Amino acid sequence: MQDDRDRARDILEAAGAIIVGLDPVGTVTLVNRAACALLGRAEAELTGEDFFDVAVPDDDRPAARLAFAALMAGAAGPDGTHVEHAVTGGDGARRTVAWTYSAVREDGALSGAVAAGQDTTERCRQEEQIAHLAYHDALTGLPNRTLLREHLRLALARSRRTSAGIALLHLDVDGFRLVNDSLGHAAGDELLSRLAVRVREATRATDLLARPGGDELLLLLADLREDPVTVAQRVAGEIAAALQEPFLVDGTEFQVGVSIGISVHPRDARDAEDLLNHADAAMYRAKALARGGCAVYATAAVDPLERLSMSARLRRALARDELRLHYQPIFGIGHGELVGVEALLRWHDPERGRLVPPGDFIPLAEETGLIEAIGDWVVRAVCEQQVRWAQLGLRPQISFNVSPRQLRRLDFCERVRRHLAATGADPSRLTVELTESATLQDPAQTEPILRELHELGLGLALDDFGSGYSSLSRLIELPVGTLKIDRSFLREVPESHEASAVVTAILRLGRALGRHTVAEGVETEAQHRFLAEQRCSLAQGFLLGRPLPPEEVEALLPRAAVG
Ligand code: C2E
Ligand code: CA
Ligand code: CA
């Protein structure tokens, strides 16, 4: 008999598993060494005690007891009951254990159970760590976009019940590239993590700060009882104040500004994706409004209904083919010939019974993301126009405008390629106009796209040149063939000495770099003369020709010598 017990014990110890024998009500009848070690108690301290009371923490106890009771009631299959519940270790620490409870029968009757366990604490911790990595940014330890989106969804669900407000702030560091470029990535990382800490400190513990990547941060303010715009603007102000003090990185002081875009629920958007998009668009607006400080822009017009119906109408405009392109001629200054046209978007809104200029709807389209579909329509329309004119022996260089938001689409070039292929348009007759600020603010992102467009055979022009303070070294590297001088400079030419000097300098720069220069907004003879004297190559403006519908501009186009 003693021999039998010893043999059984040997087997229990040899298995390496944690083994606990229980009677039908859960009293410990037997434990092996591994179980004693795990629970930090001697065999004598455990036998005769209620296992669930002495070993299982409060929160897991009911579930563990229930699984055991089910087994004792004969509700489990032949291979027992599998359940994961924690135990309290000797040092009071919680260990997670995966258990198999098997029924023991004596003479056909249930006499108790054997619980065999495997300590999975390490594995669980690793799994948690992996989960943490999947939901957090490695540099700052902040939640990433995925986790933020989850929180945003939950907050939206809560606010549907409580009708509390939500605000989402999209922060983007101004001039971050400068730090990265001049001091290297390590310093850039350092600055980012310090900045994240400061922003974190400027916000409430319940606000969720996330880093979706790059030099951007997202801040979620949920369960707001006050007007969410007011709260968001106050928080933005506090963040701005926290960034007043410069950062010291590598012995250099950096005064860092941020652009903050704000979108709020329920005014701007109802779902998580829309709120994220709105905040992103608003951030770009903030950037465009002012740089070098903290710029804040909250989306939406005064009346949300008006805004909604406006974007709904714009969406419909696209579906109902209410968009038109007008073409403004571009002339060579030396020879006076029409060499190209710029496609400018118009919306024939039947409700207003007139052509709506792009300034009235493009900002909204950019905020709502509709610009991507509209921009796509423009590319297609321009390709078709090029082919139609070519069939008539007309081959003007056709420029078209692309908004920064379109450029950020990964498939932008692919779409252009597809339209070219579908229409048979000649890419060498097409020029993409990109604003200087959009292109050179984040060259690392835009440069590959510019190269791809260039390889497709399209020309590239920097629009509104001179207004974006771009770095010349960047410009030299980019495959940009044309600089379009911002209209605001020309306005005061030739009266203002300063404006004239700027235009002259840009023209000289263009010549030195071997780029074409187009002066936009030429309205007077005096301006035209000045441009001719300064050897500007091309001119565009009301003096020379207004934007016209295609059939009217057609009459002005010279016949190409070669068909
Ligand atoms: P932009 O690219 O700078 O286009 C030139 C604008 O200057 C046009 O305004 C044109 O009508 C106007 N303009 C031309 N000559 C003169 C002049 O002598 N005097 C004055 N005062 N203005 C002149 P428009 O057509 O209202 O377009 C405004 C802006 O809307 C464009 O500025 C461009 O940024 C944007 N836009 C136009 N079409 C599109 C498009 O298809 N896609 C995108 N993303 N943006 C577009
Ligand atoms: Ca343009
Ligand atoms: Ca322009």
Coordinates of C-alpha atoms and ligand atoms in Angstrom, one line a residue:
M1 CA 0.0 0.0 0.0
Q2 CA 2.8 2.4 1.0
D3 CA 4.7 1.3 -2.1
D4 CA 1.7 2.1 -4.3
R5 CA 1.5 5.6 -2.8
D6 CA 5.2 6.3 -3.3
R7 CA 5.0 5.1 -6.8
A8 CA 2.1 7.3 -7.5
R9 CA 3.9 10.3 -5.9
D10 CA 7.0 9.6 -8.1
I11 CA 4.8 9.8 -11.2
L12 CA 3.2 13.0 -9.9
E13 CA 6.6 14.6 -9.5
A14 CA 8.1 13.3 -12.6
A15 CA 5.4 14.8 -14.8
G16 CA 6.7 18.3 -14.0
A17 CA 3.2 19.6 -14.1
I18 CA 1.4 21.3 -11.2
I19 CA -1.0 18.8 -9.7
V20 CA -3.7 19.2 -7.1
G21 CA -6.1 16.5 -6.0
L22 CA -9.5 17.6 -4.8
D23 CA -12.4 15.9 -3.1
P24 CA -15.9 16.5 -4.5
V25 CA -16.4 19.8 -2.6
G26 CA -13.0 21.2 -3.6
T27 CA -10.9 20.4 -0.5
V28 CA -7.3 19.7 -1.3
T29 CA -6.4 16.0 -0.8
L30 CA -3.0 15.9 -2.5
V31 CA -0.5 18.3 -4.0
N32 CA 2.8 17.7 -5.7
R33 CA 6.0 19.6 -5.3
A34 CA 5.5 21.8 -8.3
A35 CA 2.1 22.9 -6.9
C36 CA 3.6 23.7 -3.5
A37 CA 6.4 25.7 -5.1
L38 CA 3.9 27.6 -7.2
L39 CA 1.6 28.4 -4.2
G40 CA 4.5 29.0 -1.9
R41 CA 3.1 26.7 0.8
A42 CA 4.0 23.4 2.3
E43 CA 2.0 20.3 1.6
A44 CA 0.6 20.3 5.2
E45 CA -0.6 23.9 4.8
L46 CA -2.6 23.0 1.8
T47 CA -4.2 19.6 2.4
G48 CA -7.5 19.8 4.0
E49 CA -8.1 23.4 2.9
D50 CA -10.6 24.6 0.3
F51 CA -8.5 25.0 -2.8
F52 CA -10.4 27.9 -4.3
D53 CA -10.4 29.8 -1.0
V54 CA -6.6 29.5 -0.3
A55 CA -5.2 29.5 -3.8
V56 CA -7.4 31.4 -6.3
P57 CA -7.7 35.2 -6.2
D58 CA -11.1 36.8 -5.6
D59 CA -11.8 37.9 -9.2
D60 CA -11.2 34.4 -10.7
R61 CA -12.7 32.4 -7.9
P62 CA -16.4 32.3 -9.0
A63 CA -15.5 31.1 -12.5
A64 CA -13.0 28.5 -11.2
R65 CA -15.5 27.1 -8.7
L66 CA -18.2 27.0 -11.4
A67 CA -16.0 25.0 -13.8
F68 CA -15.2 22.6 -11.0
A69 CA -18.8 22.3 -9.9
A70 CA -19.8 21.5 -13.5
L71 CA -17.3 18.7 -13.6
M72 CA -18.5 17.3 -10.4
A73 CA -22.0 17.4 -11.7
G74 CA -20.9 15.2 -14.6
A75 CA -21.2 17.9 -17.1
A76 CA -17.7 17.6 -18.6
G77 CA -16.5 15.4 -21.4
P78 CA -14.1 12.4 -21.0
D79 CA -11.0 14.7 -21.2
G80 CA -12.1 17.0 -18.5
T81 CA -12.6 20.7 -18.2
H82 CA -10.1 23.2 -19.5
V83 CA -10.1 26.5 -17.7
E84 CA -7.5 29.3 -17.2
H85 CA -7.5 30.9 -13.8
A86 CA -4.9 32.6 -11.7
V87 CA -3.5 31.5 -8.4
T88 CA -1.8 33.5 -5.8
G89 CA 1.9 32.6 -5.6
G90 CA 4.0 32.4 -2.5
D91 CA 5.2 36.0 -2.8
G92 CA 1.6 37.1 -3.2
A93 CA 2.2 37.6 -6.9
R94 CA -0.5 36.5 -9.3
R95 CA 0.4 33.6 -11.6
T96 CA -1.7 32.7 -14.6
V97 CA -2.3 28.9 -15.0
A98 CA -3.9 26.9 -17.6
W99 CA -5.8 24.1 -15.8
T100 CA -7.2 20.8 -16.8
Y101 CA -9.7 19.4 -14.2
S102 CA -10.4 15.7 -14.7
A103 CA -12.9 13.7 -12.7
V104 CA -11.7 10.8 -10.6
R105 CA -14.0 7.8 -10.2
E106 CA -13.8 5.1 -7.7
D107 CA -15.9 2.0 -8.3
G108 CA -17.9 4.0 -10.9
A109 CA -18.7 6.8 -8.5
L110 CA -17.2 10.4 -8.6
S111 CA -14.8 10.7 -5.8
G112 CA -13.1 13.9 -6.7
A113 CA -10.9 15.5 -9.3
V114 CA -7.3 16.0 -10.3
A115 CA -6.3 19.5 -11.5
A116 CA -3.3 19.6 -13.7
G117 CA -1.9 23.1 -14.4
Q118 CA 0.7 24.8 -16.6
D119 CA 2.1 28.1 -15.5
T120 CA 1.4 30.4 -18.5
T121 CA 2.3 33.7 -16.8
E122 CA 5.4 34.2 -19.0
R123 CA 3.6 33.3 -22.2
C124 CA 0.7 35.6 -21.3
R125 CA 3.1 38.4 -20.5
Q126 CA 4.8 38.0 -23.8
E127 CA 1.5 37.9 -25.5
E128 CA 0.6 41.1 -23.7
Q129 CA 3.8 42.6 -24.8
I130 CA 3.2 41.7 -28.4
A131 CA -0.3 43.1 -28.1
H132 CA 1.2 46.2 -26.6
L133 CA 3.6 46.6 -29.5
A134 CA 0.7 46.2 -31.9
Y135 CA -1.2 49.0 -30.3
H136 CA 1.6 51.4 -29.2
D137 CA 4.2 53.5 -30.9
A138 CA 7.7 52.2 -30.1
L139 CA 9.4 55.6 -29.8
T140 CA 7.0 57.4 -27.4
G141 CA 5.2 54.4 -25.9
L142 CA 2.0 56.2 -26.8
P143 CA -1.0 54.4 -28.2
N144 CA -0.9 54.2 -32.0
R145 CA -3.6 55.0 -34.6
T146 CA -5.2 51.5 -34.3
L147 CA -5.7 51.8 -30.6
L148 CA -6.9 55.4 -30.9
R149 CA -9.4 54.4 -33.5
E150 CA -10.7 51.7 -31.1
H151 CA -11.1 54.2 -28.3
L152 CA -12.7 56.7 -30.6
R153 CA -15.3 54.0 -31.6
L154 CA -16.0 53.2 -28.0
A155 CA -16.3 56.9 -27.2
L156 CA -18.7 57.4 -30.1
A157 CA -20.8 54.4 -28.9
R158 CA -21.0 56.0 -25.4
S159 CA -21.9 59.3 -26.7
R160 CA -24.8 57.8 -28.7
R161 CA -26.3 56.9 -25.3
T162 CA -25.2 59.9 -23.3
S163 CA -25.1 62.5 -26.1
A164 CA -21.8 63.7 -24.7
G165 CA -19.4 65.6 -27.1
I166 CA -16.1 64.3 -28.6
A167 CA -13.3 66.4 -29.9
L168 CA -10.3 65.1 -31.9
L169 CA -7.2 67.2 -32.2
H170 CA -4.7 66.4 -35.0
L171 CA -1.3 67.9 -34.1
D172 CA 1.6 68.3 -36.6
V173 CA 5.0 69.7 -35.7
D174 CA 5.9 72.6 -37.9
G175 CA 9.4 72.4 -39.5
F176 CA 10.2 69.1 -38.0
R177 CA 12.2 68.2 -41.1
L178 CA 14.5 70.9 -40.3
V179 CA 15.6 69.2 -37.1
N180 CA 15.8 65.9 -38.7
D181 CA 17.8 67.2 -41.6
S182 CA 20.2 69.3 -39.7
L183 CA 20.7 67.2 -36.6
G184 CA 19.9 63.7 -37.7
H185 CA 17.2 61.2 -36.9
A186 CA 18.3 60.5 -33.4
A187 CA 17.9 64.1 -32.4
G188 CA 14.6 64.2 -34.3
D189 CA 13.4 61.2 -32.3
E190 CA 14.6 62.8 -29.1
L191 CA 12.7 66.0 -29.8
L192 CA 9.5 64.1 -30.7
S193 CA 9.5 62.0 -27.5
R194 CA 10.2 65.1 -25.4
L195 CA 7.4 67.0 -27.2
A196 CA 5.0 64.1 -26.6
V197 CA 5.8 64.2 -22.9
R198 CA 5.0 67.9 -22.8
V199 CA 1.8 67.6 -24.7
R200 CA 0.9 64.7 -22.4
E201 CA 1.5 66.8 -19.3
A202 CA -0.7 69.6 -20.7
T203 CA -3.7 67.3 -21.0
R204 CA -5.9 65.5 -18.6
A205 CA -5.1 61.9 -17.6
T206 CA -8.4 60.8 -19.3
D207 CA -7.5 62.3 -22.6
L208 CA -6.0 59.8 -25.0
L209 CA -2.8 61.0 -26.7
A210 CA -1.7 58.8 -29.6
R211 CA 1.1 58.9 -32.1
P212 CA 0.0 57.7 -35.5
G213 CA 3.5 58.1 -36.9
G214 CA 5.9 60.7 -38.1
D215 CA 5.7 64.1 -36.5
E216 CA 2.0 63.8 -35.8
L217 CA 0.0 63.3 -32.7
L218 CA -3.7 62.7 -32.1
L219 CA -5.5 63.8 -29.0
L220 CA -9.0 62.4 -28.2
L221 CA -11.2 64.3 -25.7
A222 CA -14.2 62.2 -25.0
D223 CA -17.3 62.4 -22.8
L224 CA -17.4 66.2 -23.0
R225 CA -20.3 67.9 -21.3
E226 CA -19.3 71.4 -22.5
D227 CA -19.3 72.5 -26.1
P228 CA -16.6 70.3 -27.7
V229 CA -15.2 73.1 -29.8
T230 CA -14.7 75.3 -26.8
V231 CA -13.0 72.5 -24.9
A232 CA -10.8 71.6 -27.8
Q233 CA -9.7 75.2 -28.4
R234 CA -8.9 75.6 -24.7
V235 CA -6.8 72.4 -24.8
A236 CA -5.1 73.6 -28.0
G237 CA -4.2 76.8 -26.2
E238 CA -2.8 74.9 -23.3
I239 CA -0.7 72.8 -25.6
A240 CA 0.6 75.9 -27.4
A241 CA 1.5 77.4 -24.0
A242 CA 3.4 74.3 -23.0
L243 CA 5.5 74.6 -26.2
Q244 CA 6.4 78.2 -25.6
E245 CA 9.6 77.1 -23.8
P246 CA 12.2 75.9 -26.3
F247 CA 13.5 72.3 -26.3
L248 CA 17.2 71.7 -25.8
V249 CA 18.3 69.0 -28.1
D250 CA 22.0 68.3 -28.7
G251 CA 22.9 71.6 -27.2
T252 CA 20.7 73.5 -29.7
E253 CA 17.5 75.2 -28.7
F254 CA 14.5 74.6 -30.7
Q255 CA 11.3 76.6 -30.5
V256 CA 8.7 74.2 -31.9
G257 CA 5.4 75.2 -33.3
V258 CA 2.5 72.9 -34.0
S259 CA -0.5 73.1 -36.3
I260 CA -3.6 71.8 -34.7
G261 CA -6.7 70.7 -36.6
I262 CA -9.9 70.1 -34.6
S263 CA -12.9 68.1 -35.5
V264 CA -15.8 67.4 -33.2
H265 CA -18.7 65.0 -32.8
P266 CA -21.5 65.3 -33.5
R267 CA -21.1 68.6 -35.5
D268 CA -18.5 67.5 -38.1
A269 CA -18.9 63.8 -38.3
R270 CA -20.6 60.8 -37.0
D271 CA -18.1 58.0 -37.4
A272 CA -14.5 57.5 -36.4
E273 CA -13.1 57.5 -39.9
D274 CA -14.8 60.8 -40.7
L275 CA -13.7 62.4 -37.5
L276 CA -10.1 61.4 -38.2
N277 CA -10.3 62.7 -41.8
H278 CA -11.8 66.0 -40.7
A279 CA -9.2 66.6 -38.1
D280 CA -6.5 65.8 -40.6
A281 CA -7.9 68.2 -43.2
A282 CA -8.4 70.9 -40.5
M283 CA -4.7 70.5 -39.6
Y284 CA -3.7 71.2 -43.2
R285 CA -5.9 74.2 -43.1
A286 CA -4.2 75.3 -39.9
K287 CA -0.8 74.9 -41.5
A288 CA -1.9 76.9 -44.5
L289 CA -3.2 79.7 -42.3
A290 CA -0.1 80.3 -40.4
R291 CA 3.3 78.8 -39.8
G292 CA 5.9 79.2 -37.2
G293 CA 3.5 79.5 -34.2
C294 CA 0.6 77.4 -33.1
A295 CA -2.2 77.5 -35.6
V296 CA -5.6 76.1 -34.7
Y297 CA -8.3 75.4 -37.1
A298 CA -11.7 73.9 -36.3
T299 CA -13.5 72.5 -39.2
A300 CA -17.0 73.3 -40.3
A301 CA -19.0 76.4 -41.3
V302 CA -21.4 78.1 -38.9
D303 CA -24.3 76.0 -39.8
P304 CA -23.7 72.3 -39.9
L305 CA -26.8 71.7 -41.9
E306 CA -25.7 74.1 -44.6
R307 CA -22.3 72.4 -44.6
L308 CA -23.8 69.0 -44.8
S309 CA -26.1 69.9 -47.6
M310 CA -23.2 71.7 -49.4
S311 CA -21.0 68.6 -49.3
A312 CA -24.0 66.4 -50.2
R313 CA -24.7 68.7 -53.2
L314 CA -21.1 68.6 -54.2
R315 CA -21.1 64.8 -54.1
R316 CA -24.2 64.8 -56.3
A317 CA -22.5 67.3 -58.6
L318 CA -19.9 64.7 -59.3
A319 CA -22.4 62.0 -59.9
R320 CA -24.5 64.2 -62.1
D321 CA -21.6 65.5 -64.2
E322 CA -22.1 69.2 -63.1
L323 CA -18.4 69.9 -63.1
R324 CA -16.7 71.7 -65.9
L325 CA -13.2 72.7 -66.8
H326 CA -12.4 76.1 -68.2
Y327 CA -9.1 76.8 -69.8
Q328 CA -7.0 79.9 -69.4
P329 CA -4.4 80.6 -72.1
I330 CA -0.7 80.9 -71.3
F331 CA 1.4 83.0 -73.7
G332 CA 5.1 83.1 -74.5
I333 CA 6.2 86.6 -73.7
G334 CA 8.9 86.9 -76.3
H335 CA 6.9 85.7 -79.3
G336 CA 3.4 86.3 -78.0
E337 CA 2.1 82.9 -79.0
L338 CA -0.3 80.8 -77.1
V339 CA 1.7 77.8 -75.9
G340 CA -0.5 76.3 -73.2
V341 CA -3.7 76.5 -71.1
E342 CA -4.4 75.9 -67.5
A343 CA -7.5 73.9 -66.7
L344 CA -9.5 75.5 -63.9
L345 CA -12.5 73.9 -62.3
R346 CA -16.0 75.2 -62.3
W347 CA -19.2 73.9 -60.8
H348 CA -22.4 74.4 -62.7
D349 CA -24.7 74.3 -59.7
P350 CA -28.3 74.2 -61.0
E351 CA -29.6 75.4 -57.7
R352 CA -27.6 78.6 -58.0
G353 CA -28.0 78.7 -61.7
R354 CA -24.4 79.9 -62.2
L355 CA -20.9 78.7 -62.4
V356 CA -19.4 78.4 -58.9
P357 CA -15.6 79.2 -58.8
P358 CA -13.3 76.7 -57.2
G359 CA -12.5 78.9 -54.2
D360 CA -16.1 78.3 -53.1
F361 CA -16.0 74.6 -53.0
I362 CA -12.5 73.2 -53.2
P363 CA -11.7 73.9 -49.5
L364 CA -14.8 72.0 -48.5
A365 CA -14.0 69.2 -50.9
E366 CA -10.5 69.0 -49.3
E367 CA -11.9 68.9 -45.8
T368 CA -14.4 66.2 -46.6
G369 CA -12.1 64.1 -48.8
L370 CA -14.2 64.6 -51.8
I371 CA -11.3 66.3 -53.5
E372 CA -9.9 62.8 -54.3
A373 CA -12.8 61.9 -56.4
I374 CA -13.1 65.4 -57.9
G375 CA -9.4 65.5 -58.6
D376 CA -9.7 62.1 -60.3
W377 CA -12.4 63.5 -62.5
V378 CA -10.2 66.4 -63.4
V379 CA -7.4 64.1 -64.5
R380 CA -9.7 62.1 -66.7
A381 CA -11.4 65.2 -68.2
V382 CA -8.0 66.7 -69.0
C383 CA -6.8 63.5 -70.7
E384 CA -10.0 63.3 -72.8
Q385 CA -9.6 67.0 -73.8
Q386 CA -6.0 66.5 -74.8
V387 CA -7.0 63.6 -77.1
R388 CA -10.0 65.6 -78.6
W389 CA -7.8 68.6 -79.4
A390 CA -5.0 66.4 -80.8
Q391 CA -7.5 64.9 -83.2
L392 CA -8.2 68.5 -84.4
G393 CA -4.4 69.0 -84.8
L394 CA -4.3 71.2 -81.6
R395 CA -1.5 70.4 -79.1
P396 CA -1.4 73.0 -76.3
Q397 CA 0.5 72.2 -73.1
I398 CA -2.4 71.5 -70.7
S399 CA -1.8 72.2 -67.0
F400 CA -4.1 71.0 -64.3
N401 CA -4.2 71.6 -60.5
V402 CA -3.7 68.8 -58.0
S403 CA -4.4 69.4 -54.3
P404 CA -2.1 68.2 -51.6
R405 CA -4.6 65.8 -50.3
Q406 CA -4.8 64.0 -53.7
L407 CA -1.0 63.7 -53.7
R408 CA -1.1 61.9 -50.4
R409 CA -3.1 59.1 -51.9
L410 CA -0.9 56.2 -52.4
D411 CA -2.5 55.3 -55.7
F412 CA -2.4 58.8 -57.2
C413 CA 0.2 58.0 -59.9
E414 CA -1.5 54.7 -60.6
R415 CA -4.7 56.5 -61.3
V416 CA -3.0 59.0 -63.6
R417 CA -1.4 56.1 -65.4
R418 CA -4.7 54.4 -65.8
H419 CA -6.4 57.5 -67.2
L420 CA -3.6 58.0 -69.7
A421 CA -3.9 54.4 -70.8
A422 CA -7.7 54.5 -71.1
T423 CA -7.8 57.7 -73.1
G424 CA -4.6 57.4 -75.1
A425 CA -3.6 60.9 -74.0
D426 CA -0.1 62.2 -74.6
P427 CA 1.6 62.7 -71.2
S428 CA 4.2 65.0 -72.6
R429 CA 1.4 67.5 -73.3
L430 CA 0.2 67.5 -69.7
T431 CA 1.6 69.4 -66.8
V432 CA 0.7 68.8 -63.1
E433 CA 0.5 72.0 -61.0
L434 CA 1.3 71.5 -57.4
T435 CA 1.4 74.2 -54.8
E436 CA 4.9 75.0 -53.6
S437 CA 3.9 74.7 -49.9
A438 CA 2.4 71.2 -50.4
T439 CA 5.3 70.0 -52.4
L440 CA 8.2 71.3 -50.4
Q441 CA 6.9 71.2 -46.9
D442 CA 7.2 67.4 -46.9
P443 CA 9.6 66.6 -49.7
A444 CA 10.4 63.1 -48.4
Q445 CA 6.8 62.2 -49.0
T446 CA 6.2 64.0 -52.2
E447 CA 9.5 63.5 -53.9
P448 CA 8.9 59.9 -55.0
I449 CA 5.5 60.9 -56.4
L450 CA 7.0 63.7 -58.4
R451 CA 9.6 61.3 -59.8
E452 CA 7.0 58.9 -60.7
L453 CA 4.9 61.5 -62.5
H454 CA 8.0 62.7 -64.2
E455 CA 8.8 59.1 -65.4
L456 CA 5.3 58.9 -66.7
G457 CA 6.3 61.8 -69.0
L458 CA 4.2 64.6 -67.4
G459 CA 5.6 68.0 -66.8
L460 CA 5.6 69.4 -63.3
A461 CA 5.0 73.0 -62.2
L462 CA 5.2 74.6 -58.8
D463 CA 2.2 76.8 -58.3
D464 CA 2.1 80.0 -56.2
F465 CA 5.9 79.9 -56.1
G466 CA 7.5 82.4 -53.8
S467 CA 4.8 82.1 -51.1
G468 CA 6.1 79.0 -49.4
Y469 CA 9.6 79.8 -48.4
S470 CA 10.9 76.6 -49.8
S471 CA 14.4 75.4 -49.6
L472 CA 16.4 76.0 -52.8
S473 CA 18.5 72.9 -52.3
R474 CA 15.3 70.8 -52.4
L475 CA 14.1 72.6 -55.5
I476 CA 17.2 71.8 -57.4
E477 CA 16.8 68.1 -56.8
L478 CA 13.2 67.9 -57.9
P479 CA 12.1 67.2 -61.5
V480 CA 10.1 70.4 -61.6
G481 CA 10.2 72.1 -64.9
T482 CA 8.2 75.3 -64.3
L483 CA 7.8 77.9 -61.5
K484 CA 4.6 79.8 -61.5
I485 CA 5.1 83.1 -59.7
D486 CA 2.5 83.7 -57.0
R487 CA -0.1 86.2 -58.2
S488 CA 0.3 88.3 -55.0
F489 CA 3.8 89.4 -56.0
L490 CA 2.7 90.6 -59.4
R491 CA -0.1 92.7 -58.1
E492 CA 2.2 95.5 -57.0
V493 CA 4.5 95.3 -60.0
P494 CA 6.0 97.5 -61.1
E495 CA 5.0 100.2 -58.6
S496 CA 6.4 98.5 -55.5
H497 CA 10.1 98.3 -55.5
E498 CA 10.1 95.3 -53.2
A499 CA 7.6 93.3 -55.1
S500 CA 9.5 94.0 -58.4
A501 CA 12.7 92.9 -56.7
V502 CA 11.1 89.6 -55.6
V503 CA 9.8 88.9 -59.1
T504 CA 13.1 89.7 -60.6
A505 CA 14.9 87.5 -58.2
I506 CA 12.5 84.5 -58.9
L507 CA 13.0 85.0 -62.6
R508 CA 16.7 85.0 -62.2
L509 CA 16.6 81.9 -60.0
G510 CA 14.4 80.2 -62.6
R511 CA 16.9 81.0 -65.3
A512 CA 19.9 79.9 -63.2
L513 CA 18.2 76.6 -62.5
G514 CA 17.1 76.2 -66.1
R515 CA 13.4 76.2 -65.3
H516 CA 10.5 77.9 -67.1
T517 CA 8.8 80.8 -65.3
V518 CA 5.2 81.7 -65.6
A519 CA 3.9 85.0 -64.3
E520 CA 0.3 84.6 -63.2
G521 CA -2.3 87.3 -62.8
V522 CA -1.0 89.7 -65.5
E523 CA -3.6 92.4 -65.6
T524 CA -1.9 95.5 -66.9
E525 CA 0.4 96.5 -69.8
A526 CA 2.9 97.8 -67.3
Q527 CA 3.2 94.4 -65.7
H528 CA 3.6 92.8 -69.1
R529 CA 6.3 95.2 -70.1
F530 CA 8.1 94.7 -66.9
L531 CA 8.0 90.9 -67.3
A532 CA 9.3 91.2 -70.9
E533 CA 12.2 93.3 -69.7
Q534 CA 13.1 90.8 -67.0
R535 CA 12.9 88.0 -69.6
C536 CA 10.1 86.1 -68.0
S537 CA 9.3 83.3 -70.4
L538 CA 5.5 82.9 -70.0
A539 CA 2.5 84.9 -68.9
Q540 CA -1.0 84.2 -67.9
G541 CA -3.7 86.7 -66.8
F542 CA -6.8 88.6 -67.5
L543 CA -4.9 91.1 -69.7
L544 CA -4.1 88.2 -72.1
G545 CA -7.1 86.0 -71.7
R546 CA -9.6 84.8 -69.1
P547 CA -10.5 81.2 -68.4
L548 CA -12.8 80.0 -71.2
P549 CA -14.9 77.0 -71.9
P550 CA -13.0 74.5 -74.2
E551 CA -14.9 75.3 -77.4
E552 CA -14.1 79.0 -76.9
V553 CA -10.4 78.6 -76.1
E554 CA -10.1 76.2 -79.0
A555 CA -10.4 79.1 -81.5
L556 CA -7.3 80.7 -80.0
L557 CA -5.1 77.6 -80.1
P558 CA -2.4 77.5 -82.8
R559 CA -2.4 74.5 -85.2
A560 CA 0.5 72.2 -84.4
A561 CA 3.0 71.9 -87.2
V562 CA 3.2 68.2 -86.8
G563 CA 0.1 66.1 -86.3
Ligands
C2E1 P1 -4.5 78.9 -59.3 O1 -4.0 77.5 -59.6 O2 -3.5 79.9 -58.8 O3 -5.2 79.4 -60.6 C1 -5.2 80.7 -61.1 C2 -6.3 81.5 -60.6 O4 -6.1 82.8 -60.9 C3 -7.6 81.1 -61.3 O5 -8.7 81.3 -60.4 C4 -7.6 82.2 -62.4 O6 -9.0 82.5 -62.8 C5 -7.1 83.4 -61.6 N1 -6.5 84.4 -62.5 C6 -5.9 84.2 -63.7 N2 -5.5 85.4 -64.2 C7 -5.9 86.3 -63.3 C8 -5.7 87.8 -63.3 O7 -5.2 88.4 -64.2 N3 -6.2 88.4 -62.2 C9 -6.8 87.8 -61.2 N4 -7.3 88.5 -60.2 N5 -7.0 86.4 -61.2 C10 -6.5 85.7 -62.3 P2 -9.8 80.3 -60.2 O8 -10.2 79.7 -61.5 O9 -10.9 80.9 -59.4 O10 -9.1 79.2 -59.3 C11 -8.7 79.5 -58.1 C12 -7.8 78.3 -57.5 O11 -8.6 77.1 -57.4 C13 -6.7 77.9 -58.4 O12 -5.6 78.8 -58.1 C14 -6.4 76.6 -57.9 O13 -5.6 76.6 -56.7 C15 -7.7 76.0 -57.5 N6 -8.2 75.1 -58.6 C16 -8.8 75.4 -59.8 N7 -9.1 74.3 -60.4 C17 -8.7 73.3 -59.7 C18 -8.7 71.9 -59.8 O14 -9.1 71.3 -60.8 N8 -8.2 71.1 -58.8 C19 -7.7 71.7 -57.7 N9 -7.2 70.9 -56.7 N10 -7.6 73.0 -57.5 C20 -8.1 73.8 -58.5
CA2 CA -2.7 76.6 -60.8
CA3 CA -1.3 79.9 -58.9

